[in-house]
PDB file of C-alpha atoms and ligand atoms in Angstrom:
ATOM      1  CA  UNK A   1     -35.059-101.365   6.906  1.00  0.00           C
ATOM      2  CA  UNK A   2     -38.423-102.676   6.473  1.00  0.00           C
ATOM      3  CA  UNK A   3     -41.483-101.202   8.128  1.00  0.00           C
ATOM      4  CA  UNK A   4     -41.565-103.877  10.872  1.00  0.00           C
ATOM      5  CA  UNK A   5     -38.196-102.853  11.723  1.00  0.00           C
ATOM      6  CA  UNK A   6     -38.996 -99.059  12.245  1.00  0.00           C
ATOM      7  CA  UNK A   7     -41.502-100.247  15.040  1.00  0.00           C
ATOM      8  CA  UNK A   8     -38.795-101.983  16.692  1.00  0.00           C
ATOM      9  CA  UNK A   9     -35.991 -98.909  16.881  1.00  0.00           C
ATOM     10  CA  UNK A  10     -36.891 -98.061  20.587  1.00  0.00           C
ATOM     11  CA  UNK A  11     -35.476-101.733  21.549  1.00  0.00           C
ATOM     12  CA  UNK A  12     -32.119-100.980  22.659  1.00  0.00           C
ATOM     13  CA  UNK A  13     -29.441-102.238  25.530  1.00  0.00           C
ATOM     14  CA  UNK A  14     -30.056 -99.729  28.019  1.00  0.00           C
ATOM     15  CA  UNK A  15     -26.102 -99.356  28.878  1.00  0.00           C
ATOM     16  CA  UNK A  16     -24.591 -98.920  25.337  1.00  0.00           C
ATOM     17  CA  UNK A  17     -27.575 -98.296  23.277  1.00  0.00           C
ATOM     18  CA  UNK A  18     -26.694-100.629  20.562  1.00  0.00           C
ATOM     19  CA  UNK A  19     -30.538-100.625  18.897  1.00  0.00           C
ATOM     20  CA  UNK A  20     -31.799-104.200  18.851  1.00  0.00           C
ATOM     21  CA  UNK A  21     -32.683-103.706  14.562  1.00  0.00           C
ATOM     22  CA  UNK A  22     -29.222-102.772  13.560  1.00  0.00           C
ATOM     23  CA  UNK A  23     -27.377-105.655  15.475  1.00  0.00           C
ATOM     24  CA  UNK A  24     -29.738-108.474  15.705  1.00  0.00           C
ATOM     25  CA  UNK A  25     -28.780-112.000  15.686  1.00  0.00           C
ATOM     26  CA  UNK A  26     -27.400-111.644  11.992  1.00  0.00           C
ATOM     27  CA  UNK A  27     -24.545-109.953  13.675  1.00  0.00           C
ATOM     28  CA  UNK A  28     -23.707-111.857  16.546  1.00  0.00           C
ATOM     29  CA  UNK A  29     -25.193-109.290  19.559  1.00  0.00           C
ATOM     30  CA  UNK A  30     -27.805-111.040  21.594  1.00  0.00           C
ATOM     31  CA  UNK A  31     -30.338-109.087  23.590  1.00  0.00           C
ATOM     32  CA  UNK A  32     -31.569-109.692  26.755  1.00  0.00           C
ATOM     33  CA  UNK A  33     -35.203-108.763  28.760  1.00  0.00           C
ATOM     34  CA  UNK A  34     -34.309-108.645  32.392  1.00  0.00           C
ATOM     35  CA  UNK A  35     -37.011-109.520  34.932  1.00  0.00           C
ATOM     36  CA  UNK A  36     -36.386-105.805  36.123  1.00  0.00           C
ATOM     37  CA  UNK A  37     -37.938-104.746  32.684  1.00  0.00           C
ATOM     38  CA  UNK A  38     -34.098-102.861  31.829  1.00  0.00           C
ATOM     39  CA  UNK A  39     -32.999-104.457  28.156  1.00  0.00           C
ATOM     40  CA  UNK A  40     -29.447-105.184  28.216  1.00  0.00           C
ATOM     41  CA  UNK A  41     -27.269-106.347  25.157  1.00  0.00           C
ATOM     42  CA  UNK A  42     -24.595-109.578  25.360  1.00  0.00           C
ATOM     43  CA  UNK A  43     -21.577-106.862  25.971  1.00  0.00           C
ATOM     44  CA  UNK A  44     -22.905-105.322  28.928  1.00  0.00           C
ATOM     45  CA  UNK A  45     -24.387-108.065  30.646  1.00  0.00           C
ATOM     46  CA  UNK A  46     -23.056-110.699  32.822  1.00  0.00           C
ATOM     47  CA  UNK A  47     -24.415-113.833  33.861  1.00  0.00           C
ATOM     48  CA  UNK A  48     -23.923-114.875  37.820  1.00  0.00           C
ATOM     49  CA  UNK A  49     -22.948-118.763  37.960  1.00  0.00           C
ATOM     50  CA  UNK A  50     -26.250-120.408  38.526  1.00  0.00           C
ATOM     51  CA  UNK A  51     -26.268-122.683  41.692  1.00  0.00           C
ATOM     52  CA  UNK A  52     -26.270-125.461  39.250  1.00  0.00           C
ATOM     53  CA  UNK A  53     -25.145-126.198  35.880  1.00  0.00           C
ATOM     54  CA  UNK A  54     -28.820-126.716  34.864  1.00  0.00           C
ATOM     55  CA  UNK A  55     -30.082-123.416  36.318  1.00  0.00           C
ATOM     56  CA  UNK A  56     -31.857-121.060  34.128  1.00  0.00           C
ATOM     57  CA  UNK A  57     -29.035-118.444  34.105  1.00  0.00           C
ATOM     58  CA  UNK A  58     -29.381-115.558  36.650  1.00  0.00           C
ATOM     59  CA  UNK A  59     -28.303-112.108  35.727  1.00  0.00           C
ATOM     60  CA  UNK A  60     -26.043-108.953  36.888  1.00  0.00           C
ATOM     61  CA  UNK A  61     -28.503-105.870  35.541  1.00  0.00           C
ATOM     62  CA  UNK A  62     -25.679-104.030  34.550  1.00  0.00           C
ATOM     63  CA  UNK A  63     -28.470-100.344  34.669  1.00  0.00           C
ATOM     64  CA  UNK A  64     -29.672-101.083  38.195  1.00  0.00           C
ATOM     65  CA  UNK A  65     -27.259-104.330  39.791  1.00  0.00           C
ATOM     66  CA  UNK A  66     -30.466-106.861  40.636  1.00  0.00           C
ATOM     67  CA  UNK A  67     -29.692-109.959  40.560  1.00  0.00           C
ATOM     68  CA  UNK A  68     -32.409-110.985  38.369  1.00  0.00           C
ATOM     69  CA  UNK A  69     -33.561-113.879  35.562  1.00  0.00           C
ATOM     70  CA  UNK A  70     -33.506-112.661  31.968  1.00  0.00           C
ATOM     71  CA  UNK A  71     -34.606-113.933  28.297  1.00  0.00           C
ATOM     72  CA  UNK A  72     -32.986-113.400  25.031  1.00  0.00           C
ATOM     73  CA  UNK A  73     -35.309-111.204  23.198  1.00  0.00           C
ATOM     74  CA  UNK A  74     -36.316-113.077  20.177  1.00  0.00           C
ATOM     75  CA  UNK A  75     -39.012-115.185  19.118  1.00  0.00           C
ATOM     76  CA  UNK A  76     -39.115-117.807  20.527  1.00  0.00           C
ATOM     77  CA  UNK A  77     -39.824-116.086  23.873  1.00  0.00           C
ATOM     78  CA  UNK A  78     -42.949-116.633  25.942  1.00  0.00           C
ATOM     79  CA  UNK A  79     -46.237-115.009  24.768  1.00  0.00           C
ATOM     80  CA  UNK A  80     -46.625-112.773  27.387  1.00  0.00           C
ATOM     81  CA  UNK A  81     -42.742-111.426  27.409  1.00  0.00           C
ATOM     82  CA  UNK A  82     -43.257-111.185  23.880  1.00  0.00           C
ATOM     83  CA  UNK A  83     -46.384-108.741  23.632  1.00  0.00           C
ATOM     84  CA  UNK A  84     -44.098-106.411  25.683  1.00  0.00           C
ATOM     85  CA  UNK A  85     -42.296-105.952  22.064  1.00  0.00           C
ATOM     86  CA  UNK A  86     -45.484-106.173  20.268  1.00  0.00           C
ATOM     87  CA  UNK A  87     -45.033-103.619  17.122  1.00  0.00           C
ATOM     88  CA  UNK A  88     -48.504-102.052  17.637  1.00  0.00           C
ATOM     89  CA  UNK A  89     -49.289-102.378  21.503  1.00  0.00           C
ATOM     90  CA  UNK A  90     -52.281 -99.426  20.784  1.00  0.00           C
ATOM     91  CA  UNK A  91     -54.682-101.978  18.446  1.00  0.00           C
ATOM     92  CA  UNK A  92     -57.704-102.724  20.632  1.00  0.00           C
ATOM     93  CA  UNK A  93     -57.388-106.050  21.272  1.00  0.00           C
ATOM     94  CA  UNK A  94     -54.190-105.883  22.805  1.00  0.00           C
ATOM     95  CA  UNK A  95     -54.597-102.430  24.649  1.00  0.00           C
ATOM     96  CA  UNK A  96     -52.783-102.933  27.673  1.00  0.00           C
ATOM     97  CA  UNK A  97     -51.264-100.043  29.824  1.00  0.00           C
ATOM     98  CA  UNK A  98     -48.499-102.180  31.403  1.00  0.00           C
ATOM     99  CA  UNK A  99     -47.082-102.991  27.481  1.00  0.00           C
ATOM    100  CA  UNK A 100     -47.561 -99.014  26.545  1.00  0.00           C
ATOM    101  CA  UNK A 101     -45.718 -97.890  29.488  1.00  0.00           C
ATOM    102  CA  UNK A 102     -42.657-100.420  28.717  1.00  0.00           C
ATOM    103  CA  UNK A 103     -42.165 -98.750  25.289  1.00  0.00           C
ATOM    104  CA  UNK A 104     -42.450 -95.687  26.092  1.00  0.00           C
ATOM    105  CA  UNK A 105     -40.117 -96.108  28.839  1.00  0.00           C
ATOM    106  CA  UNK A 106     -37.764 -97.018  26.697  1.00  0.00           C
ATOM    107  CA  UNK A 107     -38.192 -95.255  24.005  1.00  0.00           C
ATOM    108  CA  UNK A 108     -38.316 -92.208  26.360  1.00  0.00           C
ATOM    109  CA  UNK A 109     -35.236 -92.813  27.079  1.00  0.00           C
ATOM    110  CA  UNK A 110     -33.563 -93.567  24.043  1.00  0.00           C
ATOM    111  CA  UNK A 111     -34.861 -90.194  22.457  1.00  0.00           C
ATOM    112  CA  UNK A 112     -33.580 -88.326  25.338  1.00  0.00           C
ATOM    113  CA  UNK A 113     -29.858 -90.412  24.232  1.00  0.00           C
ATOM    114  CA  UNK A 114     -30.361 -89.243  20.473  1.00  0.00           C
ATOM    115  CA  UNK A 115     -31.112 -85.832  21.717  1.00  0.00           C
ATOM    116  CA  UNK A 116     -27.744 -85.920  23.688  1.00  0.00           C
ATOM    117  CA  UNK A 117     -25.896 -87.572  20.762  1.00  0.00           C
ATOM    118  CA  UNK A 118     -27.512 -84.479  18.770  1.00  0.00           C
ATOM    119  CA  UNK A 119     -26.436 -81.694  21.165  1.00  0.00           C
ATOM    120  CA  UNK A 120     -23.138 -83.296  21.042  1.00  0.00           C
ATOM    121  CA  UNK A 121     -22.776 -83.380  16.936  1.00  0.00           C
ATOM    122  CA  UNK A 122     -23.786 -79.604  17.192  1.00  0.00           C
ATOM    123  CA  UNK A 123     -20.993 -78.539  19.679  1.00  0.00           C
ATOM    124  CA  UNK A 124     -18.549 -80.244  17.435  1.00  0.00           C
ATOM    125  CA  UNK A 125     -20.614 -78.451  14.546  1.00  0.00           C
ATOM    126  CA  UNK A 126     -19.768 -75.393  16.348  1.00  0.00           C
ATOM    127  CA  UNK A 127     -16.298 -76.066  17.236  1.00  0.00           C
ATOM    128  CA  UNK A 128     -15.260 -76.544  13.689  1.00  0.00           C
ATOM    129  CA  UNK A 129     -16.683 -73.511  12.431  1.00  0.00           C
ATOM    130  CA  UNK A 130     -14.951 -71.729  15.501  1.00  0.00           C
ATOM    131  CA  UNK A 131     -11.742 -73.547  14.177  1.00  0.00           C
ATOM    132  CA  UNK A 132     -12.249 -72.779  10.756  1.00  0.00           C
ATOM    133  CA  UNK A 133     -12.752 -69.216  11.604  1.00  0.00           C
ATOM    134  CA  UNK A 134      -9.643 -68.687  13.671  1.00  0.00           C
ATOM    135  CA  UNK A 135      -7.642 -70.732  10.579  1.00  0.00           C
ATOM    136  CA  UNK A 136      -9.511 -67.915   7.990  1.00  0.00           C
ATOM    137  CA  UNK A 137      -7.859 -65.298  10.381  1.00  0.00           C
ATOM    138  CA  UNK A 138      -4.406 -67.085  10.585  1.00  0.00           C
ATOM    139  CA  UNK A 139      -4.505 -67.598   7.163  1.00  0.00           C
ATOM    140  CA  UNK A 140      -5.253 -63.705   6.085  1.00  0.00           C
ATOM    141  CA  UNK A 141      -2.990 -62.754   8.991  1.00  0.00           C
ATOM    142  CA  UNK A 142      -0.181 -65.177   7.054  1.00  0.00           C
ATOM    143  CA  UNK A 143      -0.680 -63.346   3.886  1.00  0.00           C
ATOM    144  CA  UNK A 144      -0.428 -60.203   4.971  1.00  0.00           C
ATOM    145  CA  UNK A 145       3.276 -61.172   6.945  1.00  0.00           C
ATOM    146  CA  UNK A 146       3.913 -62.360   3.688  1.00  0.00           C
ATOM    147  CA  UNK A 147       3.133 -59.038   1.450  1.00  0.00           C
ATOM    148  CA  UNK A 148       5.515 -57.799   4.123  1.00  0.00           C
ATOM    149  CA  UNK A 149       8.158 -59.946   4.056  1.00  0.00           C
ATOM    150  CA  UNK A 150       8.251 -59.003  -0.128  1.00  0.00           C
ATOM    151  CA  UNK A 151       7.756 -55.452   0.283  1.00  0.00           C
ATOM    152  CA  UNK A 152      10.774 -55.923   2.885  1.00  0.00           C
ATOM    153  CA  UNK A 153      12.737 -57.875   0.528  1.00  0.00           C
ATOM    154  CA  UNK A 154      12.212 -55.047  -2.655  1.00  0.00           C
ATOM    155  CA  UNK A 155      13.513 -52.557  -0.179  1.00  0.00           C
ATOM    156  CA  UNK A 156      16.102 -54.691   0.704  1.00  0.00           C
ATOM    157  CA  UNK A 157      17.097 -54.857  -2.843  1.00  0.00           C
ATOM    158  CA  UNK A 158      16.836 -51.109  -3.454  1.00  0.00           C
ATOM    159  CA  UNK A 159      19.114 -50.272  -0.530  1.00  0.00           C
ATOM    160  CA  UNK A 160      21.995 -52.815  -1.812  1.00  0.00           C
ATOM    161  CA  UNK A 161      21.802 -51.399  -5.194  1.00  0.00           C
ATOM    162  CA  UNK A 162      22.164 -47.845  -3.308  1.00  0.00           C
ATOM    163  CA  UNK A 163      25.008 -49.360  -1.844  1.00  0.00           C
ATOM    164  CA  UNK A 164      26.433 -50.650  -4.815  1.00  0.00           C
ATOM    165  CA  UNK A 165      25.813 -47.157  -6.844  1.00  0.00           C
ATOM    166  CA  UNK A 166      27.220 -45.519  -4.008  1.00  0.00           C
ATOM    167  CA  UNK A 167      30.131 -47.277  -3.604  1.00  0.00           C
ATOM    168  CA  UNK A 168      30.620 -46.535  -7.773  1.00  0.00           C
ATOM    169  CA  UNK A 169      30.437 -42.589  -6.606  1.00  0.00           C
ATOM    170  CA  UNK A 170      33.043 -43.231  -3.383  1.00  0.00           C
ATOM    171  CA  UNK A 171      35.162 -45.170  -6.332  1.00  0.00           C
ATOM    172  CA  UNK A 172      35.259 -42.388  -8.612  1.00  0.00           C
ATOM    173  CA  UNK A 173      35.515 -39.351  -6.607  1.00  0.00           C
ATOM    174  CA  UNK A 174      38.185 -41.401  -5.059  1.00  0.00           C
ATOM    175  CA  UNK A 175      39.983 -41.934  -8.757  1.00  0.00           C
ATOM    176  CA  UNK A 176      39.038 -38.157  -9.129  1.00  0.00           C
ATOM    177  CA  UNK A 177      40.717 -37.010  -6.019  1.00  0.00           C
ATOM    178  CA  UNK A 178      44.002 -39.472  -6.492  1.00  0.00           C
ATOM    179  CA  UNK A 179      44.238 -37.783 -10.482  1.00  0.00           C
ATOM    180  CA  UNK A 180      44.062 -34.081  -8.548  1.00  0.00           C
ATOM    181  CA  UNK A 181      46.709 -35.628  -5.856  1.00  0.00           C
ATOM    182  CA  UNK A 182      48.953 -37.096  -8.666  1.00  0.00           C
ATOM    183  CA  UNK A 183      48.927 -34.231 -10.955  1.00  0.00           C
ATOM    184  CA  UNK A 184      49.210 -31.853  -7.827  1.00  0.00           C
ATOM    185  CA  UNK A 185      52.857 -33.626  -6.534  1.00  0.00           C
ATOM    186  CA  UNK A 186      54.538 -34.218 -10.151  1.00  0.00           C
ATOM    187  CA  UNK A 187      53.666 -30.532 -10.760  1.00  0.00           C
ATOM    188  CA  UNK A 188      55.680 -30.127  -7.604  1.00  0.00           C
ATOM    189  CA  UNK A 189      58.275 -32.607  -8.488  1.00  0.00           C
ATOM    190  CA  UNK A 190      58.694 -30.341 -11.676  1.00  0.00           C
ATOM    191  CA  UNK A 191      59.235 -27.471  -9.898  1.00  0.00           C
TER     192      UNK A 191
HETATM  193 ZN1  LIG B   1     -24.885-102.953  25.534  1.00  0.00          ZN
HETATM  194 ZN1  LIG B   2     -32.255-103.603  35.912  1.00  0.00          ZN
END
């Protein structure tokens, strides 16, 4: 962007602000000066069917609904619509309230835009680090379930093997007490 171009960043279509220097011409958006002084781009605007085909084309103001006449902002508009974008509207010879107050009308306006756009970026700023917080917590809160879930599992595996052991002792004081039993009735049968 060249320096020219950083004088003209407060041109923008009043609706959509699309800025004038980023989609000039070279890409295909056409802006428009409304006789209402609003600045409206191609998308936004629509032209009312002239009484004639030959009429200069009346517009719909899309910002306030006049009817009104408009000119594509470029150069080959009339002198005096043309100072009303002049780059440096302060230098002496061309001090002129009525041009001032136009740009900083506009340019009013878009900063008060960027400074919405910019409160906007910070909520979602601030909504991220609100998620990212409460996924740090789930996270943590995950790990910990899971340091439970193995201790769980270890204890698990310690009460089977009791299981297991015990069922070794039922076995043998079960072979223990059939021995007694067997030795106990052929000692009788003996008898
Ligand atoms: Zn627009
Ligand atoms: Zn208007």
């Amino acid at each position: 962007m060249d320096e020219n171009d950083v004088k003209k960043l407060w041109i923008h279509c009043n609706r959509c602000y699309k800025q004038y220097v980023h989609h000039k011409e070279t890409s295909g958006s056409r802006f428009f000066l409304l006789a209402c002084q609003d600045i409206a781009c191609d998308k936004c605007v629509e032209a009312a069917p002239g009484r004639s085909p030959s009429d200069a084309p009346i517009y719909i103001c899309p910002i306030c609904r006049c009817k009104v006449r408009g000119r594509q902002i470029n150069n080959a508009m009339p002198y005096h619509l043309k100072s009303l974008f002049h780059p440096e509207p302060w230098l002496d010879e061309l001090r002129n309230e009525a041009i001032a107050g136009f740009q900083r009308k506009h340019m009013n306006r878009f900063l008060k835009y960027c400074q919405e756009k910019e409160k906007e970026v910070q909520k979602v700023d601030s909504d991220m680090t609100l998620a990212l917080t409460a996924c740090q917590k789930l996270y943590l809160e995950l790990e910990q379930a899971r340091q439970i879930r193995r201790q769980l599992e270890n204890r698990a595996q310690q009460i089977k093997q009791q299981i297991k052991n015990n069922s070794h002792i039922r076995k043998y004081l079960y072979l223990i007490k059939w021995s007694r039993y067997s030795k106990e009735s052929s000692a009788r049968r003996t008898c």
